[in-house]
Amino acid sequence: MTMTTREAPAGVQGAAVLLDRTRSVVHPQLRSTVESLPGSLRRVAMYHFGWEEADGTPAAGQAGKAIRPALVLAAARALGGDPQAAVRAAAAVELTHNFTLLHDDIVDEDPTRRGRPTAWTVFGIPDALIAGDAMLALALRLLAEDRHPAAGAAAARLAACVIELCAGQQADCAFEGRRPHEVSLDECLAMATAKTGALLGCACALGALYAGAGEAQVAAMDAFGREAGLAFQLIDDLIGIWGDPERTGKPAGADLAAHKKSLPVVAALGSGTAAGAELAALYERPALDEAAVRRAADAVDRAGGRDWAQAQAADRMARAVHQLSRAVPDLVAAGDLLALAEFVTRRTR
């Protein structure tokens, strides 16, 4: 299916329609690329995407929201390009995202994703780790084999983004070994920008490259995605504390139980309040039971971490729109990008 400007939806409901359309366009390319993997790697990857059960029988699972590939196509369209020409780039970004998910689930020891056991709990750490590596290789191969004139620059940009992602993940892991008050908010914001904002920025930049945009427009699109990505991470961190398990597929307060120094937590710890001190004391415990997790969530709220994260997400979205206006002065043409940005800051899972 080719998506044209006339078909472009607007608003949060429109974003849901846009994501559906993106999946219909990108997932055939994504699936055929994953199916090219050798048998054992293919089995893990197909399970991770929700297309197969652990025993290889077909499954009707959802392969993700497709936010990042939607950004690629929407950025190309906003700058007058043909979204259809950027489908391989969109699939490459989604493969890269799922490479990070497979690895993150192992690092974080997450037991579930998208409402079912994570790949590492089913196939073991080595197979899940190697399948993630193979997905990254597939992403770069997609671009290397693409005959579009922007493919080379896109591959270089994606590779640089992955290095930044890895640095962000390493910083996140390093935070876990530090005591509650030893992680500053600036450090946490820098980590989140690298770990989450970089790939959303890269997605927008790749769409701009495939539209034949100039350097300044590509840079502005990257900045838009980064700011939107930080807003995305702030909302994700709120969901990690107060999200509904029926919608998230993860236990309530999972991030608190794991002692994660997420943005609302770090803001609360640095608040100088009694609630912040209470949270720090809870985080000094080696393990938190359900009651302690509830107390920690309440402490984050009372210390202002929740309000700060919500206000910061709104501020980052305002910055994102400013950056977008530098790339696309007529924001009417960027309706899809604005709809996607609004969607990520209003989601509940």
PDB file of C-alpha atoms in Angstrom, residues 3-198:
ATOM      1  CA  MET A   3       0.443   6.262   1.483  1.00  0.00           C
ATOM      2  CA  THR A   4      -0.075   9.662  -0.110  1.00  0.00           C
ATOM      3  CA  THR A   5      -0.379  13.123   1.403  1.00  0.00           C
ATOM      4  CA  ARG A   6      -4.134  13.097   0.870  1.00  0.00           C
ATOM      5  CA  GLU A   7      -4.363   9.974   3.027  1.00  0.00           C
ATOM      6  CA  ALA A   8      -2.346  11.470   5.872  1.00  0.00           C
ATOM      7  CA  PRO A   9      -4.324  11.379   9.149  1.00  0.00           C
ATOM      8  CA  ALA A  10      -4.040  13.906  11.964  1.00  0.00           C
ATOM      9  CA  GLY A  11      -4.379  13.828  15.758  1.00  0.00           C
ATOM     10  CA  VAL A  12      -3.978  10.934  18.175  1.00  0.00           C
ATOM     11  CA  GLN A  13      -6.692   8.836  16.520  1.00  0.00           C
ATOM     12  CA  GLY A  14      -5.127   9.634  13.175  1.00  0.00           C
ATOM     13  CA  ALA A  15      -1.778   8.453  14.495  1.00  0.00           C
ATOM     14  CA  ALA A  16      -3.296   5.057  15.298  1.00  0.00           C
ATOM     15  CA  VAL A  17      -4.535   4.855  11.702  1.00  0.00           C
ATOM     16  CA  LEU A  18      -1.114   5.929  10.461  1.00  0.00           C
ATOM     17  CA  LEU A  19       0.592   3.228  12.538  1.00  0.00           C
ATOM     18  CA  ASP A  20      -1.779   0.611  11.112  1.00  0.00           C
ATOM     19  CA  ARG A  21      -0.956   1.773   7.602  1.00  0.00           C
ATOM     20  CA  THR A  22       2.757   1.758   8.379  1.00  0.00           C
ATOM     21  CA  ARG A  23       2.547  -1.831   9.577  1.00  0.00           C
ATOM     22  CA  SER A  24       0.718  -2.845   6.403  1.00  0.00           C
ATOM     23  CA  VAL A  25       3.507  -1.281   4.311  1.00  0.00           C
ATOM     24  CA  VAL A  26       6.607  -2.135   6.348  1.00  0.00           C
ATOM     25  CA  HIS A  27       5.813  -5.503   7.932  1.00  0.00           C
ATOM     26  CA  PRO A  28       5.888  -7.503   4.672  1.00  0.00           C
ATOM     27  CA  GLN A  29       9.453  -6.233   4.110  1.00  0.00           C
ATOM     28  CA  LEU A  30      10.291  -6.765   7.779  1.00  0.00           C
ATOM     29  CA  ARG A  31       8.939 -10.289   7.842  1.00  0.00           C
ATOM     30  CA  SER A  32      10.558 -11.400   4.596  1.00  0.00           C
ATOM     31  CA  THR A  33      13.881 -10.051   5.873  1.00  0.00           C
ATOM     32  CA  VAL A  34      13.574 -11.913   9.189  1.00  0.00           C
ATOM     33  CA  GLU A  35      12.564 -15.083   7.367  1.00  0.00           C
ATOM     34  CA  SER A  36      15.894 -14.969   5.501  1.00  0.00           C
ATOM     35  CA  LEU A  37      17.726 -15.847   8.727  1.00  0.00           C
ATOM     36  CA  PRO A  38      19.064 -19.394   9.224  1.00  0.00           C
ATOM     37  CA  GLY A  39      16.650 -21.760  10.999  1.00  0.00           C
ATOM     38  CA  SER A  40      17.574 -21.426  14.681  1.00  0.00           C
ATOM     39  CA  LEU A  41      18.029 -17.649  14.501  1.00  0.00           C
ATOM     40  CA  ARG A  42      14.815 -17.286  12.512  1.00  0.00           C
ATOM     41  CA  ARG A  43      12.882 -19.224  15.144  1.00  0.00           C
ATOM     42  CA  VAL A  44      13.941 -16.857  17.949  1.00  0.00           C
ATOM     43  CA  ALA A  45      13.318 -13.744  15.846  1.00  0.00           C
ATOM     44  CA  MET A  46       9.907 -14.923  14.630  1.00  0.00           C
ATOM     45  CA  TYR A  47       8.893 -15.619  18.225  1.00  0.00           C
ATOM     46  CA  HIS A  48      10.146 -12.232  19.398  1.00  0.00           C
ATOM     47  CA  PHE A  49       8.090 -10.429  16.742  1.00  0.00           C
ATOM     48  CA  GLY A  50       5.003 -12.416  17.724  1.00  0.00           C
ATOM     49  CA  TRP A  51       4.670 -14.206  14.389  1.00  0.00           C
ATOM     50  CA  GLU A  52       5.334 -17.696  15.790  1.00  0.00           C
ATOM     51  CA  GLU A  53       4.962 -19.593  19.043  1.00  0.00           C
ATOM     52  CA  ALA A  54       8.031 -21.070  20.712  1.00  0.00           C
ATOM     53  CA  ASP A  55       7.452 -24.386  18.928  1.00  0.00           C
ATOM     54  CA  GLY A  56       7.347 -22.678  15.523  1.00  0.00           C
ATOM     55  CA  THR A  57       3.582 -22.813  15.004  1.00  0.00           C
ATOM     56  CA  PRO A  58       1.986 -19.629  13.609  1.00  0.00           C
ATOM     57  CA  ALA A  59       0.890 -16.934  16.060  1.00  0.00           C
ATOM     58  CA  ALA A  60      -1.229 -13.837  15.633  1.00  0.00           C
ATOM     59  CA  GLY A  61       0.879 -11.574  17.839  1.00  0.00           C
ATOM     60  CA  GLN A  62       1.486  -7.874  17.251  1.00  0.00           C
ATOM     61  CA  ALA A  63       5.030  -7.117  16.062  1.00  0.00           C
ATOM     62  CA  GLY A  64       5.149  -3.782  17.877  1.00  0.00           C
ATOM     63  CA  LYS A  65       3.611  -0.338  17.519  1.00  0.00           C
ATOM     64  CA  ALA A  66       5.763   0.608  14.483  1.00  0.00           C
ATOM     65  CA  ILE A  67       6.395   4.136  15.791  1.00  0.00           C
ATOM     66  CA  ARG A  68       9.952   4.320  14.456  1.00  0.00           C
ATOM     67  CA  PRO A  69       9.231   3.106  10.910  1.00  0.00           C
ATOM     68  CA  ALA A  70       6.221   5.425  10.866  1.00  0.00           C
ATOM     69  CA  LEU A  71       8.558   8.325  11.637  1.00  0.00           C
ATOM     70  CA  VAL A  72      10.794   7.363   8.696  1.00  0.00           C
ATOM     71  CA  LEU A  73       7.894   7.375   6.255  1.00  0.00           C
ATOM     72  CA  ALA A  74       6.261  10.476   7.749  1.00  0.00           C
ATOM     73  CA  ALA A  75       9.531  12.446   7.605  1.00  0.00           C
ATOM     74  CA  ALA A  76      10.036  11.493   3.965  1.00  0.00           C
ATOM     75  CA  ARG A  77       6.495  12.587   3.138  1.00  0.00           C
ATOM     76  CA  ALA A  78       6.770  15.876   5.072  1.00  0.00           C
ATOM     77  CA  LEU A  79       9.769  16.865   2.948  1.00  0.00           C
ATOM     78  CA  GLY A  80       8.128  15.982  -0.346  1.00  0.00           C
ATOM     79  CA  GLY A  81       9.645  12.522  -0.785  1.00  0.00           C
ATOM     80  CA  ASP A  82       8.004   9.233  -1.722  1.00  0.00           C
ATOM     81  CA  PRO A  83       7.413   7.190   1.466  1.00  0.00           C
ATOM     82  CA  GLN A  84       7.342   3.986  -0.571  1.00  0.00           C
ATOM     83  CA  ALA A  85      10.980   4.541  -1.532  1.00  0.00           C
ATOM     84  CA  ALA A  86      11.916   4.580   2.174  1.00  0.00           C
ATOM     85  CA  VAL A  87      10.273   1.287   3.168  1.00  0.00           C
ATOM     86  CA  ARG A  88      13.590  -0.596   3.368  1.00  0.00           C
ATOM     87  CA  ALA A  89      15.009   2.157   5.564  1.00  0.00           C
ATOM     88  CA  ALA A  90      11.911   2.001   7.781  1.00  0.00           C
ATOM     89  CA  ALA A  91      12.310  -1.775   8.135  1.00  0.00           C
ATOM     90  CA  ALA A  92      16.010  -1.302   8.961  1.00  0.00           C
ATOM     91  CA  VAL A  93      15.123   1.084  11.786  1.00  0.00           C
ATOM     92  CA  GLU A  94      12.556  -1.360  13.173  1.00  0.00           C
ATOM     93  CA  LEU A  95      15.069  -4.220  13.049  1.00  0.00           C
ATOM     94  CA  THR A  96      17.562  -2.043  14.927  1.00  0.00           C
ATOM     95  CA  HIS A  97      14.941  -1.216  17.536  1.00  0.00           C
ATOM     96  CA  ASN A  98      14.187  -4.900  18.063  1.00  0.00           C
ATOM     97  CA  PHE A  99      17.890  -5.694  18.318  1.00  0.00           C
ATOM     98  CA  THR A 100      17.935  -3.335  21.312  1.00  0.00           C
ATOM     99  CA  LEU A 101      14.786  -4.889  22.789  1.00  0.00           C
ATOM    100  CA  LEU A 102      16.223  -8.408  22.714  1.00  0.00           C
ATOM    101  CA  HIS A 103      19.381  -7.192  24.433  1.00  0.00           C
ATOM    102  CA  ASP A 104      17.560  -4.939  26.909  1.00  0.00           C
ATOM    103  CA  ASP A 105      15.317  -7.799  28.026  1.00  0.00           C
ATOM    104  CA  ILE A 106      18.414  -9.830  28.853  1.00  0.00           C
ATOM    105  CA  VAL A 107      20.213  -6.988  30.631  1.00  0.00           C
ATOM    106  CA  ASP A 108      17.109  -6.017  32.620  1.00  0.00           C
ATOM    107  CA  GLU A 109      16.088  -9.663  33.196  1.00  0.00           C
ATOM    108  CA  ASP A 110      12.566  -8.781  32.036  1.00  0.00           C
ATOM    109  CA  PRO A 111      10.333 -11.867  32.100  1.00  0.00           C
ATOM    110  CA  THR A 112       7.639 -10.588  29.713  1.00  0.00           C
ATOM    111  CA  ARG A 113       7.251  -8.460  26.609  1.00  0.00           C
ATOM    112  CA  ARG A 114       4.028  -7.766  24.733  1.00  0.00           C
ATOM    113  CA  GLY A 115       2.163  -9.961  27.177  1.00  0.00           C
ATOM    114  CA  ARG A 116       4.187 -13.162  26.835  1.00  0.00           C
ATOM    115  CA  PRO A 117       7.546 -14.575  27.988  1.00  0.00           C
ATOM    116  CA  THR A 118      10.595 -12.779  26.614  1.00  0.00           C
ATOM    117  CA  ALA A 119      12.766 -14.585  24.084  1.00  0.00           C
ATOM    118  CA  TRP A 120      15.671 -15.119  26.484  1.00  0.00           C
ATOM    119  CA  THR A 121      13.408 -16.868  29.019  1.00  0.00           C
ATOM    120  CA  VAL A 122      12.179 -19.225  26.292  1.00  0.00           C
ATOM    121  CA  PHE A 123      15.317 -19.904  24.232  1.00  0.00           C
ATOM    122  CA  GLY A 124      18.062 -19.000  26.692  1.00  0.00           C
ATOM    123  CA  ILE A 125      20.378 -15.997  26.875  1.00  0.00           C
ATOM    124  CA  PRO A 126      22.907 -17.077  24.188  1.00  0.00           C
ATOM    125  CA  ASP A 127      20.278 -17.661  21.483  1.00  0.00           C
ATOM    126  CA  ALA A 128      18.369 -14.457  22.258  1.00  0.00           C
ATOM    127  CA  LEU A 129      21.585 -12.426  22.334  1.00  0.00           C
ATOM    128  CA  ILE A 130      22.812 -13.813  19.022  1.00  0.00           C
ATOM    129  CA  ALA A 131      19.402 -13.359  17.393  1.00  0.00           C
ATOM    130  CA  GLY A 132      19.562  -9.693  18.378  1.00  0.00           C
ATOM    131  CA  ASP A 133      22.998  -9.403  16.784  1.00  0.00           C
ATOM    132  CA  ALA A 134      21.639 -10.984  13.615  1.00  0.00           C
ATOM    133  CA  MET A 135      18.791  -8.437  13.502  1.00  0.00           C
ATOM    134  CA  LEU A 136      21.282  -5.584  13.553  1.00  0.00           C
ATOM    135  CA  ALA A 137      23.202  -7.215  10.711  1.00  0.00           C
ATOM    136  CA  LEU A 138      19.947  -7.568   8.755  1.00  0.00           C
ATOM    137  CA  ALA A 139      19.221  -3.868   9.243  1.00  0.00           C
ATOM    138  CA  LEU A 140      22.575  -2.833   7.815  1.00  0.00           C
ATOM    139  CA  ARG A 141      22.274  -5.348   4.984  1.00  0.00           C
ATOM    140  CA  LEU A 142      18.894  -3.888   4.004  1.00  0.00           C
ATOM    141  CA  LEU A 143      20.508  -0.494   3.533  1.00  0.00           C
ATOM    142  CA  ALA A 144      23.683  -1.860   1.926  1.00  0.00           C
ATOM    143  CA  GLU A 145      21.604  -3.609  -0.734  1.00  0.00           C
ATOM    144  CA  ASP A 146      19.266  -0.658  -1.300  1.00  0.00           C
ATOM    145  CA  ARG A 147      19.866   1.132  -4.627  1.00  0.00           C
ATOM    146  CA  HIS A 148      18.420   4.412  -3.391  1.00  0.00           C
ATOM    147  CA  PRO A 149      21.049   7.207  -3.578  1.00  0.00           C
ATOM    148  CA  ALA A 150      20.582   7.984   0.132  1.00  0.00           C
ATOM    149  CA  ALA A 151      21.207   4.412   1.270  1.00  0.00           C
ATOM    150  CA  GLY A 152      24.930   4.834   1.958  1.00  0.00           C
ATOM    151  CA  ALA A 153      24.467   7.934   4.103  1.00  0.00           C
ATOM    152  CA  ALA A 154      21.549   6.237   5.854  1.00  0.00           C
ATOM    153  CA  ALA A 155      23.666   3.166   6.697  1.00  0.00           C
ATOM    154  CA  ALA A 156      26.445   5.339   8.118  1.00  0.00           C
ATOM    155  CA  ARG A 157      23.966   7.328  10.188  1.00  0.00           C
ATOM    156  CA  LEU A 158      22.279   4.197  11.527  1.00  0.00           C
ATOM    157  CA  ALA A 159      25.635   2.669  12.487  1.00  0.00           C
ATOM    158  CA  ALA A 160      26.608   5.839  14.367  1.00  0.00           C
ATOM    159  CA  CYS A 161      23.228   5.784  16.087  1.00  0.00           C
ATOM    160  CA  VAL A 162      23.759   2.210  17.278  1.00  0.00           C
ATOM    161  CA  ILE A 163      27.073   3.203  18.875  1.00  0.00           C
ATOM    162  CA  GLU A 164      25.264   6.023  20.684  1.00  0.00           C
ATOM    163  CA  LEU A 165      22.519   3.608  21.748  1.00  0.00           C
ATOM    164  CA  CYS A 166      25.110   1.241  23.187  1.00  0.00           C
ATOM    165  CA  ALA A 167      26.747   4.090  25.108  1.00  0.00           C
ATOM    166  CA  GLY A 168      23.348   5.030  26.533  1.00  0.00           C
ATOM    167  CA  GLN A 169      22.649   1.437  27.541  1.00  0.00           C
ATOM    168  CA  GLN A 170      26.058   1.151  29.174  1.00  0.00           C
ATOM    169  CA  ALA A 171      25.403   4.336  31.171  1.00  0.00           C
ATOM    170  CA  ASP A 172      22.016   2.983  32.239  1.00  0.00           C
ATOM    171  CA  CYS A 173      23.647  -0.216  33.489  1.00  0.00           C
ATOM    172  CA  ALA A 174      26.357   1.747  35.299  1.00  0.00           C
ATOM    173  CA  PHE A 175      23.687   3.716  37.170  1.00  0.00           C
ATOM    174  CA  GLU A 176      22.468   0.499  38.779  1.00  0.00           C
ATOM    175  CA  GLY A 177      25.778   0.085  40.603  1.00  0.00           C
ATOM    176  CA  ARG A 178      25.625   3.569  42.078  1.00  0.00           C
ATOM    177  CA  ARG A 179      23.794   4.603  45.237  1.00  0.00           C
ATOM    178  CA  PRO A 180      20.485   6.485  44.902  1.00  0.00           C
ATOM    179  CA  HIS A 181      21.889  10.016  45.338  1.00  0.00           C
ATOM    180  CA  GLU A 182      24.926   9.404  43.124  1.00  0.00           C
ATOM    181  CA  VAL A 183      23.068   9.770  39.791  1.00  0.00           C
ATOM    182  CA  SER A 184      22.312  13.336  38.710  1.00  0.00           C
ATOM    183  CA  LEU A 185      19.317  14.393  36.666  1.00  0.00           C
ATOM    184  CA  ASP A 186      21.596  15.778  33.932  1.00  0.00           C
ATOM    185  CA  GLU A 187      23.327  12.402  33.643  1.00  0.00           C
ATOM    186  CA  CYS A 188      19.970  10.652  33.482  1.00  0.00           C
ATOM    187  CA  LEU A 189      18.668  13.006  30.772  1.00  0.00           C
ATOM    188  CA  ALA A 190      21.845  12.478  28.724  1.00  0.00           C
ATOM    189  CA  MET A 191      21.481   8.716  29.072  1.00  0.00           C
ATOM    190  CA  ALA A 192      17.826   8.794  27.993  1.00  0.00           C
ATOM    191  CA  THR A 193      18.641  10.987  25.000  1.00  0.00           C
ATOM    192  CA  ALA A 194      21.241   8.472  23.845  1.00  0.00           C
ATOM    193  CA  LYS A 195      19.263   5.350  24.666  1.00  0.00           C
ATOM    194  CA  THR A 196      15.865   6.434  23.315  1.00  0.00           C
ATOM    195  CA  GLY A 197      16.114   9.802  21.576  1.00  0.00           C
ATOM    196  CA  ALA A 198      18.951   8.800  19.254  1.00  0.00           C
TER     197      ALA A 198
END
